[in-house]
Amino acid sequence: MTIFDEMVEALHPQTPDERINAKHEVMQQIALAGLWRGGFFEHAAFYGGTCLRIFHGLRRFSEDMDFTQTEKNDNIHLENYFPQIIESFRLTGREVIIKKKDKKTFGKVESAFLKENTAVYDIAFQTEKTTKVKIELDTNPPLGFETEQKLLFKPFSFMVRCVALPDLYAGKMHALVFRNWKTRVKGRDWYDFEWYVGHKVPLDYSHLQRRILDFNGIEMSRDDFMDALKTRIGTTDIDLVKQDVLRFLRADPHELDIWSNDYFLQLADMIVFK
């Protein structure tokens, strides 16, 4: 059994979907190890749902890996770190290829959250290309966020620079309100929103304001944002939200039974601002 296989089994997958999710998570950890070896985290930080899952115990799996530069630097490119990522996989017993993702294949929602100069890549097994992890780096990010160092022990001990929780929260709330899904929703946004409120994480509104201005070109007061959030909650089909998130859960799916528009409106009233 390879180190990769041992890492997958350590997550105790019980179903085919859980095994696929476990493979994704192990791939993510190995990619992080390669980036650390290459010195990537001297210039960038990890954020998003996968960061929340791996380092803060979020009880759902996540597919993509999102990184942001910690200060604008035109000389930092993900491609520079591919040899270290590939070598880290090789040391765990798997061979991978990394290919640039064609933005023409992105949906309108996905591409709306990518800037023109943002390159996106897929890490895939050479013999199993249906299992892949998407990675991207924001090279012109809205700044004003804090970071912290977090430790992982597998495939070996290393440190990952992560965006701090109040600013991760800001990124999530920006996505929840401004993603334009029409008849589709990203239930993972709603699951994470519940997690942040339940763990009493303060929301860094100053960073959220920067994200809104940077991505959407508008200035928004806290009251205006809360109005927009409650409008989004009140007009969303919560059954669709549940359907989207179920396949990513390791927890009891009955924990979603309480979900309703009114439930999320009450969560909105419980937001604590930093």
mmCIF file of C-alpha atoms in Angstrom:
data_model
loop_
_atom_site.group_PDB
_atom_site.id
_atom_site.type_symbol
_atom_site.label_atom_id
_atom_site.label_comp_id
_atom_site.label_asym_id
_atom_site.label_seq_id
_atom_site.Cartn_x
_atom_site.Cartn_y
_atom_site.Cartn_z
ATOM 1 C CA MET A 1 0.000 0.000 0.000
ATOM 2 C CA THR A 2 1.346 3.431 -0.971
ATOM 3 C CA ILE A 3 1.494 6.466 1.319
ATOM 4 C CA PHE A 4 -1.299 7.927 -0.797
ATOM 5 C CA ASP A 5 -3.510 4.892 -0.177
ATOM 6 C CA GLU A 6 -2.743 4.990 3.552
ATOM 7 C CA MET A 7 -3.793 8.651 3.695
ATOM 8 C CA VAL A 8 -7.057 7.844 1.924
ATOM 9 C CA GLU A 9 -7.862 4.958 4.276
ATOM 10 C CA ALA A 10 -7.097 7.165 7.305
ATOM 11 C CA LEU A 11 -10.187 9.216 6.335
ATOM 12 C CA HIS A 12 -12.338 6.048 6.663
ATOM 13 C CA PRO A 13 -14.437 6.418 3.500
ATOM 14 C CA GLN A 14 -17.602 4.316 3.749
ATOM 15 C CA THR A 15 -19.263 4.869 0.354
ATOM 16 C CA PRO A 16 -18.051 5.363 -3.254
ATOM 17 C CA ASP A 17 -18.765 9.110 -3.001
ATOM 18 C CA GLU A 18 -16.843 9.334 0.265
ATOM 19 C CA ARG A 19 -13.888 7.514 -1.335
ATOM 20 C CA ILE A 20 -13.825 10.006 -4.201
ATOM 21 C CA ASN A 21 -14.012 12.892 -1.718
ATOM 22 C CA ALA A 22 -11.232 11.311 0.372
ATOM 23 C CA LYS A 23 -8.994 11.038 -2.706
ATOM 24 C CA HIS A 24 -9.624 14.706 -3.443
ATOM 25 C CA GLU A 25 -8.674 15.682 0.103
ATOM 26 C CA VAL A 26 -5.472 13.633 0.060
ATOM 27 C CA MET A 27 -4.553 15.173 -3.296
ATOM 28 C CA GLN A 28 -5.121 18.606 -1.781
ATOM 29 C CA GLN A 29 -2.850 17.886 1.178
ATOM 30 C CA ILE A 30 -0.077 16.551 -1.043
ATOM 31 C CA ALA A 31 -0.352 19.601 -3.307
ATOM 32 C CA LEU A 32 -0.042 21.839 -0.243
ATOM 33 C CA ALA A 33 3.073 19.937 0.812
ATOM 34 C CA GLY A 34 4.645 20.506 -2.600
ATOM 35 C CA LEU A 35 3.817 24.197 -2.549
ATOM 36 C CA TRP A 36 5.357 24.511 0.920
ATOM 37 C CA ARG A 37 8.562 22.805 -0.209
ATOM 38 C CA GLY A 38 8.800 25.249 -3.072
ATOM 39 C CA GLY A 39 8.464 28.311 -0.832
ATOM 40 C CA PHE A 40 5.077 29.287 -2.259
ATOM 41 C CA PHE A 41 3.673 30.373 1.107
ATOM 42 C CA GLU A 42 6.286 33.087 1.443
ATOM 43 C CA HIS A 43 4.208 34.952 -1.140
ATOM 44 C CA ALA A 44 0.705 33.496 -0.974
ATOM 45 C CA ALA A 45 -1.995 32.195 1.376
ATOM 46 C CA PHE A 46 -4.612 29.456 1.235
ATOM 47 C CA TYR A 47 -8.298 30.366 1.499
ATOM 48 C CA GLY A 48 -11.783 29.073 0.676
ATOM 49 C CA GLY A 49 -13.829 26.047 1.665
ATOM 50 C CA THR A 50 -10.964 23.578 1.318
ATOM 51 C CA CYS A 51 -8.890 25.624 3.746
ATOM 52 C CA LEU A 52 -11.809 25.590 6.170
ATOM 53 C CA ARG A 53 -12.196 21.833 5.777
ATOM 54 C CA ILE A 54 -8.545 20.861 6.228
ATOM 55 C CA PHE A 55 -7.518 23.287 8.970
ATOM 56 C CA HIS A 56 -10.703 24.110 10.869
ATOM 57 C CA GLY A 57 -12.631 20.849 10.857
ATOM 58 C CA LEU A 58 -15.485 21.817 8.542
ATOM 59 C CA ARG A 59 -17.575 18.661 8.199
ATOM 60 C CA ARG A 60 -17.864 18.638 4.446
ATOM 61 C CA PHE A 61 -15.518 17.856 1.619
ATOM 62 C CA SER A 62 -14.412 20.515 -0.828
ATOM 63 C CA GLU A 63 -13.126 20.180 -4.395
ATOM 64 C CA ASP A 64 -11.076 23.240 -5.290
ATOM 65 C CA MET A 65 -7.947 24.896 -3.905
ATOM 66 C CA ASP A 66 -7.908 28.685 -3.846
ATOM 67 C CA PHE A 67 -4.838 30.798 -3.160
ATOM 68 C CA THR A 68 -4.241 34.517 -2.986
ATOM 69 C CA GLN A 69 -1.086 36.544 -3.153
ATOM 70 C CA THR A 70 -0.422 38.333 0.114
ATOM 71 C CA GLU A 71 0.899 41.327 -1.789
ATOM 72 C CA LYS A 72 0.861 42.053 -5.481
ATOM 73 C CA ASN A 73 3.893 40.537 -7.201
ATOM 74 C CA ASP A 74 3.983 39.915 -10.954
ATOM 75 C CA ASN A 75 6.796 37.377 -10.554
ATOM 76 C CA ILE A 76 4.773 34.782 -8.623
ATOM 77 C CA HIS A 77 3.247 32.092 -10.859
ATOM 78 C CA LEU A 78 1.774 28.718 -9.929
ATOM 79 C CA GLU A 79 3.723 27.064 -12.758
ATOM 80 C CA ASN A 80 6.971 27.735 -10.895
ATOM 81 C CA TYR A 81 5.876 25.310 -8.165
ATOM 82 C CA PHE A 82 4.637 22.443 -10.328
ATOM 83 C CA PRO A 83 7.891 20.413 -10.086
ATOM 84 C CA GLN A 84 7.620 20.366 -6.266
ATOM 85 C CA ILE A 85 3.942 19.344 -6.439
ATOM 86 C CA ILE A 86 4.675 16.538 -8.903
ATOM 87 C CA GLU A 87 7.601 15.325 -6.778
ATOM 88 C CA SER A 88 5.480 15.311 -3.627
ATOM 89 C CA PHE A 89 2.934 13.074 -5.355
ATOM 90 C CA ARG A 90 5.695 10.804 -6.646
ATOM 91 C CA LEU A 91 7.005 10.333 -3.103
ATOM 92 C CA THR A 92 3.535 9.181 -1.992
ATOM 93 C CA GLY A 93 3.322 6.645 -4.820
ATOM 94 C CA ARG A 94 1.257 8.486 -7.431
ATOM 95 C CA GLU A 95 2.134 10.147 -10.738
ATOM 96 C CA VAL A 96 0.180 13.252 -11.702
ATOM 97 C CA ILE A 97 -0.075 15.692 -14.558
ATOM 98 C CA ILE A 98 -0.942 19.380 -14.217
ATOM 99 C CA LYS A 99 -2.750 21.087 -17.078
ATOM 100 C CA LYS A 100 -3.984 24.614 -17.552
ATOM 101 C CA LYS A 101 -7.780 24.740 -17.538
ATOM 102 C CA ASP A 102 -9.406 26.344 -20.568
ATOM 103 C CA LYS A 103 -11.591 29.214 -19.385
ATOM 104 C CA LYS A 104 -13.852 28.634 -22.389
ATOM 105 C CA THR A 105 -15.149 25.548 -20.617
ATOM 106 C CA PHE A 106 -16.149 27.506 -17.509
ATOM 107 C CA GLY A 107 -19.748 28.335 -16.820
ATOM 108 C CA LYS A 108 -20.780 31.982 -16.591
ATOM 109 C CA VAL A 109 -20.962 31.840 -12.804
ATOM 110 C CA GLU A 110 -17.529 30.314 -12.404
ATOM 111 C CA SER A 111 -15.877 32.712 -14.852
ATOM 112 C CA ALA A 112 -17.562 35.711 -13.202
ATOM 113 C CA PHE A 113 -15.457 35.110 -10.112
ATOM 114 C CA LEU A 114 -12.192 34.834 -12.076
ATOM 115 C CA LYS A 115 -10.169 37.819 -13.185
ATOM 116 C CA GLU A 116 -8.694 37.977 -16.669
ATOM 117 C CA ASN A 117 -5.160 37.273 -15.445
ATOM 118 C CA THR A 118 -6.108 34.367 -13.165
ATOM 119 C CA ALA A 119 -4.817 31.029 -14.419
ATOM 120 C CA VAL A 120 -6.541 27.836 -13.274
ATOM 121 C CA TYR A 121 -5.019 24.350 -13.368
ATOM 122 C CA ASP A 122 -6.164 20.774 -12.866
ATOM 123 C CA ILE A 123 -4.013 18.221 -11.030
ATOM 124 C CA ALA A 124 -4.976 14.741 -12.242
ATOM 125 C CA PHE A 125 -3.601 11.212 -11.948
ATOM 126 C CA GLN A 126 -1.966 9.995 -15.144
ATOM 127 C CA THR A 127 -4.022 6.788 -15.015
ATOM 128 C CA GLU A 128 -7.206 8.182 -13.442
ATOM 129 C CA LYS A 129 -7.970 11.542 -14.999
ATOM 130 C CA THR A 130 -11.538 11.686 -13.699
ATOM 131 C CA THR A 131 -10.125 12.349 -10.211
ATOM 132 C CA LYS A 132 -8.739 15.854 -10.292
ATOM 133 C CA VAL A 133 -8.262 18.901 -8.118
ATOM 134 C CA LYS A 134 -8.560 22.433 -9.440
ATOM 135 C CA ILE A 135 -6.091 25.035 -8.190
ATOM 136 C CA GLU A 136 -6.036 28.767 -8.805
ATOM 137 C CA LEU A 137 -4.098 31.799 -7.607
ATOM 138 C CA ASP A 138 -5.516 35.318 -7.433
ATOM 139 C CA THR A 139 -2.577 37.449 -8.562
ATOM 140 C CA ASN A 140 -4.377 40.770 -8.075
ATOM 141 C CA PRO A 141 -6.361 40.212 -4.893
ATOM 142 C CA PRO A 142 -8.330 42.586 -2.694
ATOM 143 C CA LEU A 143 -5.905 43.008 0.192
ATOM 144 C CA GLY A 144 -6.526 43.994 3.798
ATOM 145 C CA PHE A 145 -6.697 40.449 5.156
ATOM 146 C CA GLU A 146 -4.727 38.741 7.916
ATOM 147 C CA THR A 147 -2.988 35.360 7.719
ATOM 148 C CA GLU A 148 -1.880 32.634 10.108
ATOM 149 C CA GLN A 149 0.406 29.582 9.944
ATOM 150 C CA LYS A 150 -1.311 26.186 10.219
ATOM 151 C CA LEU A 151 0.348 22.782 10.637
ATOM 152 C CA LEU A 152 -0.228 19.535 8.733
ATOM 153 C CA PHE A 153 1.464 16.216 9.539
ATOM 154 C CA LYS A 154 0.842 14.257 6.319
ATOM 155 C CA PRO A 155 2.438 13.365 3.974
ATOM 156 C CA PHE A 156 5.101 14.943 6.243
ATOM 157 C CA SER A 157 5.094 17.816 8.744
ATOM 158 C CA PHE A 158 4.814 21.225 7.090
ATOM 159 C CA MET A 159 3.214 24.641 7.548
ATOM 160 C CA VAL A 160 0.617 26.366 5.380
ATOM 161 C CA ARG A 161 -0.028 30.073 5.432
ATOM 162 C CA CYS A 162 -3.804 30.552 5.574
ATOM 163 C CA VAL A 163 -6.124 33.528 5.437
ATOM 164 C CA ALA A 164 -7.448 34.128 8.965
ATOM 165 C CA LEU A 165 -11.000 33.050 9.785
ATOM 166 C CA PRO A 166 -12.698 36.515 9.866
ATOM 167 C CA ASP A 167 -11.384 37.177 6.361
ATOM 168 C CA LEU A 168 -12.239 33.676 5.103
ATOM 169 C CA TYR A 169 -15.739 34.486 6.370
ATOM 170 C CA ALA A 170 -15.739 37.709 4.356
ATOM 171 C CA GLY A 171 -14.868 35.816 1.189
ATOM 172 C CA LYS A 172 -17.645 33.311 1.798
ATOM 173 C CA MET A 173 -20.293 35.962 2.435
ATOM 174 C CA HIS A 174 -19.258 37.798 -0.702
ATOM 175 C CA ALA A 175 -19.749 34.588 -2.685
ATOM 176 C CA LEU A 176 -23.080 33.759 -1.049
ATOM 177 C CA VAL A 177 -24.592 37.131 -1.886
ATOM 178 C CA PHE A 178 -23.037 37.836 -5.286
ATOM 179 C CA ARG A 179 -22.900 34.482 -7.078
ATOM 180 C CA ASN A 180 -25.522 34.622 -9.820
ATOM 181 C CA TRP A 181 -26.723 31.002 -9.940
ATOM 182 C CA LYS A 182 -30.222 31.639 -11.333
ATOM 183 C CA THR A 183 -31.788 28.141 -11.080
ATOM 184 C CA ARG A 184 -28.689 26.593 -9.477
ATOM 185 C CA VAL A 185 -27.212 27.265 -6.074
ATOM 186 C CA LYS A 186 -23.952 26.349 -4.390
ATOM 187 C CA GLY A 187 -25.167 24.710 -1.204
ATOM 188 C CA ARG A 188 -21.632 24.605 0.163
ATOM 189 C CA ASP A 189 -21.759 28.399 0.577
ATOM 190 C CA TRP A 190 -24.799 28.011 2.826
ATOM 191 C CA TYR A 191 -23.265 25.157 4.804
ATOM 192 C CA ASP A 192 -20.170 27.262 5.462
ATOM 193 C CA PHE A 193 -22.277 30.281 6.424
ATOM 194 C CA GLU A 194 -23.991 28.154 9.069
ATOM 195 C CA TRP A 195 -20.564 26.963 10.287
ATOM 196 C CA TYR A 196 -19.206 30.497 10.702
ATOM 197 C CA VAL A 197 -22.253 31.673 12.644
ATOM 198 C CA GLY A 198 -22.331 28.545 14.796
ATOM 199 C CA HIS A 199 -18.642 28.950 15.669
ATOM 200 C CA LYS A 200 -19.140 32.643 16.485
ATOM 201 C CA VAL A 201 -16.467 33.757 14.020
ATOM 202 C CA PRO A 202 -16.484 37.558 13.653
ATOM 203 C CA LEU A 203 -16.994 38.804 10.087
ATOM 204 C CA ASP A 204 -14.322 41.252 8.894
ATOM 205 C CA TYR A 205 -16.560 43.739 7.117
ATOM 206 C CA SER A 206 -13.717 46.011 6.004
ATOM 207 C CA HIS A 207 -12.247 43.160 3.944
ATOM 208 C CA LEU A 208 -15.705 42.238 2.663
ATOM 209 C CA GLN A 209 -16.133 45.844 1.475
ATOM 210 C CA ARG A 210 -12.841 45.580 -0.410
ATOM 211 C CA ARG A 211 -13.969 42.368 -2.099
ATOM 212 C CA ILE A 212 -17.301 43.891 -3.145
ATOM 213 C CA LEU A 213 -15.566 46.954 -4.587
ATOM 214 C CA ASP A 214 -12.873 44.886 -6.309
ATOM 215 C CA PHE A 215 -15.138 42.246 -7.871
ATOM 216 C CA ASN A 216 -18.407 44.145 -8.283
ATOM 217 C CA GLY A 217 -17.316 47.765 -8.593
ATOM 218 C CA ILE A 218 -19.721 49.082 -5.968
ATOM 219 C CA GLU A 219 -19.488 50.455 -2.453
ATOM 220 C CA MET A 220 -21.881 48.932 0.052
ATOM 221 C CA SER A 221 -22.588 49.864 3.645
ATOM 222 C CA ARG A 222 -23.049 47.178 6.264
ATOM 223 C CA ASP A 223 -26.810 47.810 6.348
ATOM 224 C CA ASP A 224 -27.048 47.574 2.561
ATOM 225 C CA PHE A 225 -25.133 44.312 2.617
ATOM 226 C CA MET A 226 -27.408 42.846 5.255
ATOM 227 C CA ASP A 227 -30.428 43.850 3.162
ATOM 228 C CA ALA A 228 -28.892 42.132 0.131
ATOM 229 C CA LEU A 229 -28.089 39.027 2.190
ATOM 230 C CA LYS A 230 -31.627 38.748 3.531
ATOM 231 C CA THR A 231 -33.065 39.252 0.056
ATOM 232 C CA ARG A 232 -30.862 36.426 -1.231
ATOM 233 C CA ILE A 233 -31.926 34.180 1.665
ATOM 234 C CA GLY A 234 -35.612 34.968 1.237
ATOM 235 C CA THR A 235 -35.646 34.256 -2.510
ATOM 236 C CA THR A 236 -33.557 31.057 -2.572
ATOM 237 C CA ASP A 237 -35.022 27.553 -2.929
ATOM 238 C CA ILE A 238 -33.574 25.875 0.163
ATOM 239 C CA ASP A 239 -34.414 22.406 -1.185
ATOM 240 C CA LEU A 240 -31.982 23.059 -4.050
ATOM 241 C CA VAL A 241 -29.405 24.218 -1.507
ATOM 242 C CA LYS A 242 -29.752 20.933 0.383
ATOM 243 C CA GLN A 243 -29.511 18.838 -2.782
ATOM 244 C CA ASP A 244 -26.252 20.484 -3.809
ATOM 245 C CA VAL A 245 -24.448 20.037 -0.503
ATOM 246 C CA LEU A 246 -25.508 16.490 0.397
ATOM 247 C CA ARG A 247 -22.839 14.715 -1.673
ATOM 248 C CA PHE A 248 -20.077 16.605 0.157
ATOM 249 C CA LEU A 249 -21.183 15.692 3.663
ATOM 250 C CA ARG A 250 -19.577 13.203 6.027
ATOM 251 C CA ALA A 251 -22.004 14.220 8.748
ATOM 252 C CA ASP A 252 -25.561 12.990 9.283
ATOM 253 C CA PRO A 253 -27.659 14.385 6.396
ATOM 254 C CA HIS A 254 -30.510 14.911 8.864
ATOM 255 C CA GLU A 255 -28.595 17.891 10.216
ATOM 256 C CA LEU A 256 -30.019 19.715 7.189
ATOM 257 C CA ASP A 257 -33.614 19.009 8.232
ATOM 258 C CA ILE A 258 -33.776 22.313 10.092
ATOM 259 C CA TRP A 259 -32.736 24.293 7.032
ATOM 260 C CA SER A 260 -35.358 26.735 5.786
ATOM 261 C CA ASN A 261 -35.470 30.337 4.623
ATOM 262 C CA ASP A 262 -36.489 31.408 8.123
ATOM 263 C CA TYR A 263 -33.618 29.432 9.662
ATOM 264 C CA PHE A 264 -31.053 31.258 7.540
ATOM 265 C CA LEU A 265 -32.704 34.618 8.192
ATOM 266 C CA GLN A 266 -32.229 33.952 11.898
ATOM 267 C CA LEU A 267 -28.587 33.033 11.254
ATOM 268 C CA ALA A 268 -28.157 36.364 9.438
ATOM 269 C CA ASP A 269 -29.346 38.194 12.555
ATOM 270 C CA MET A 270 -26.681 36.348 14.564
ATOM 271 C CA ILE A 271 -23.745 37.618 12.467
ATOM 272 C CA VAL A 272 -21.102 39.307 14.626
ATOM 273 C CA PHE A 273 -18.954 41.915 12.906
ATOM 274 C CA LYS A 274 -15.276 42.456 13.571
#
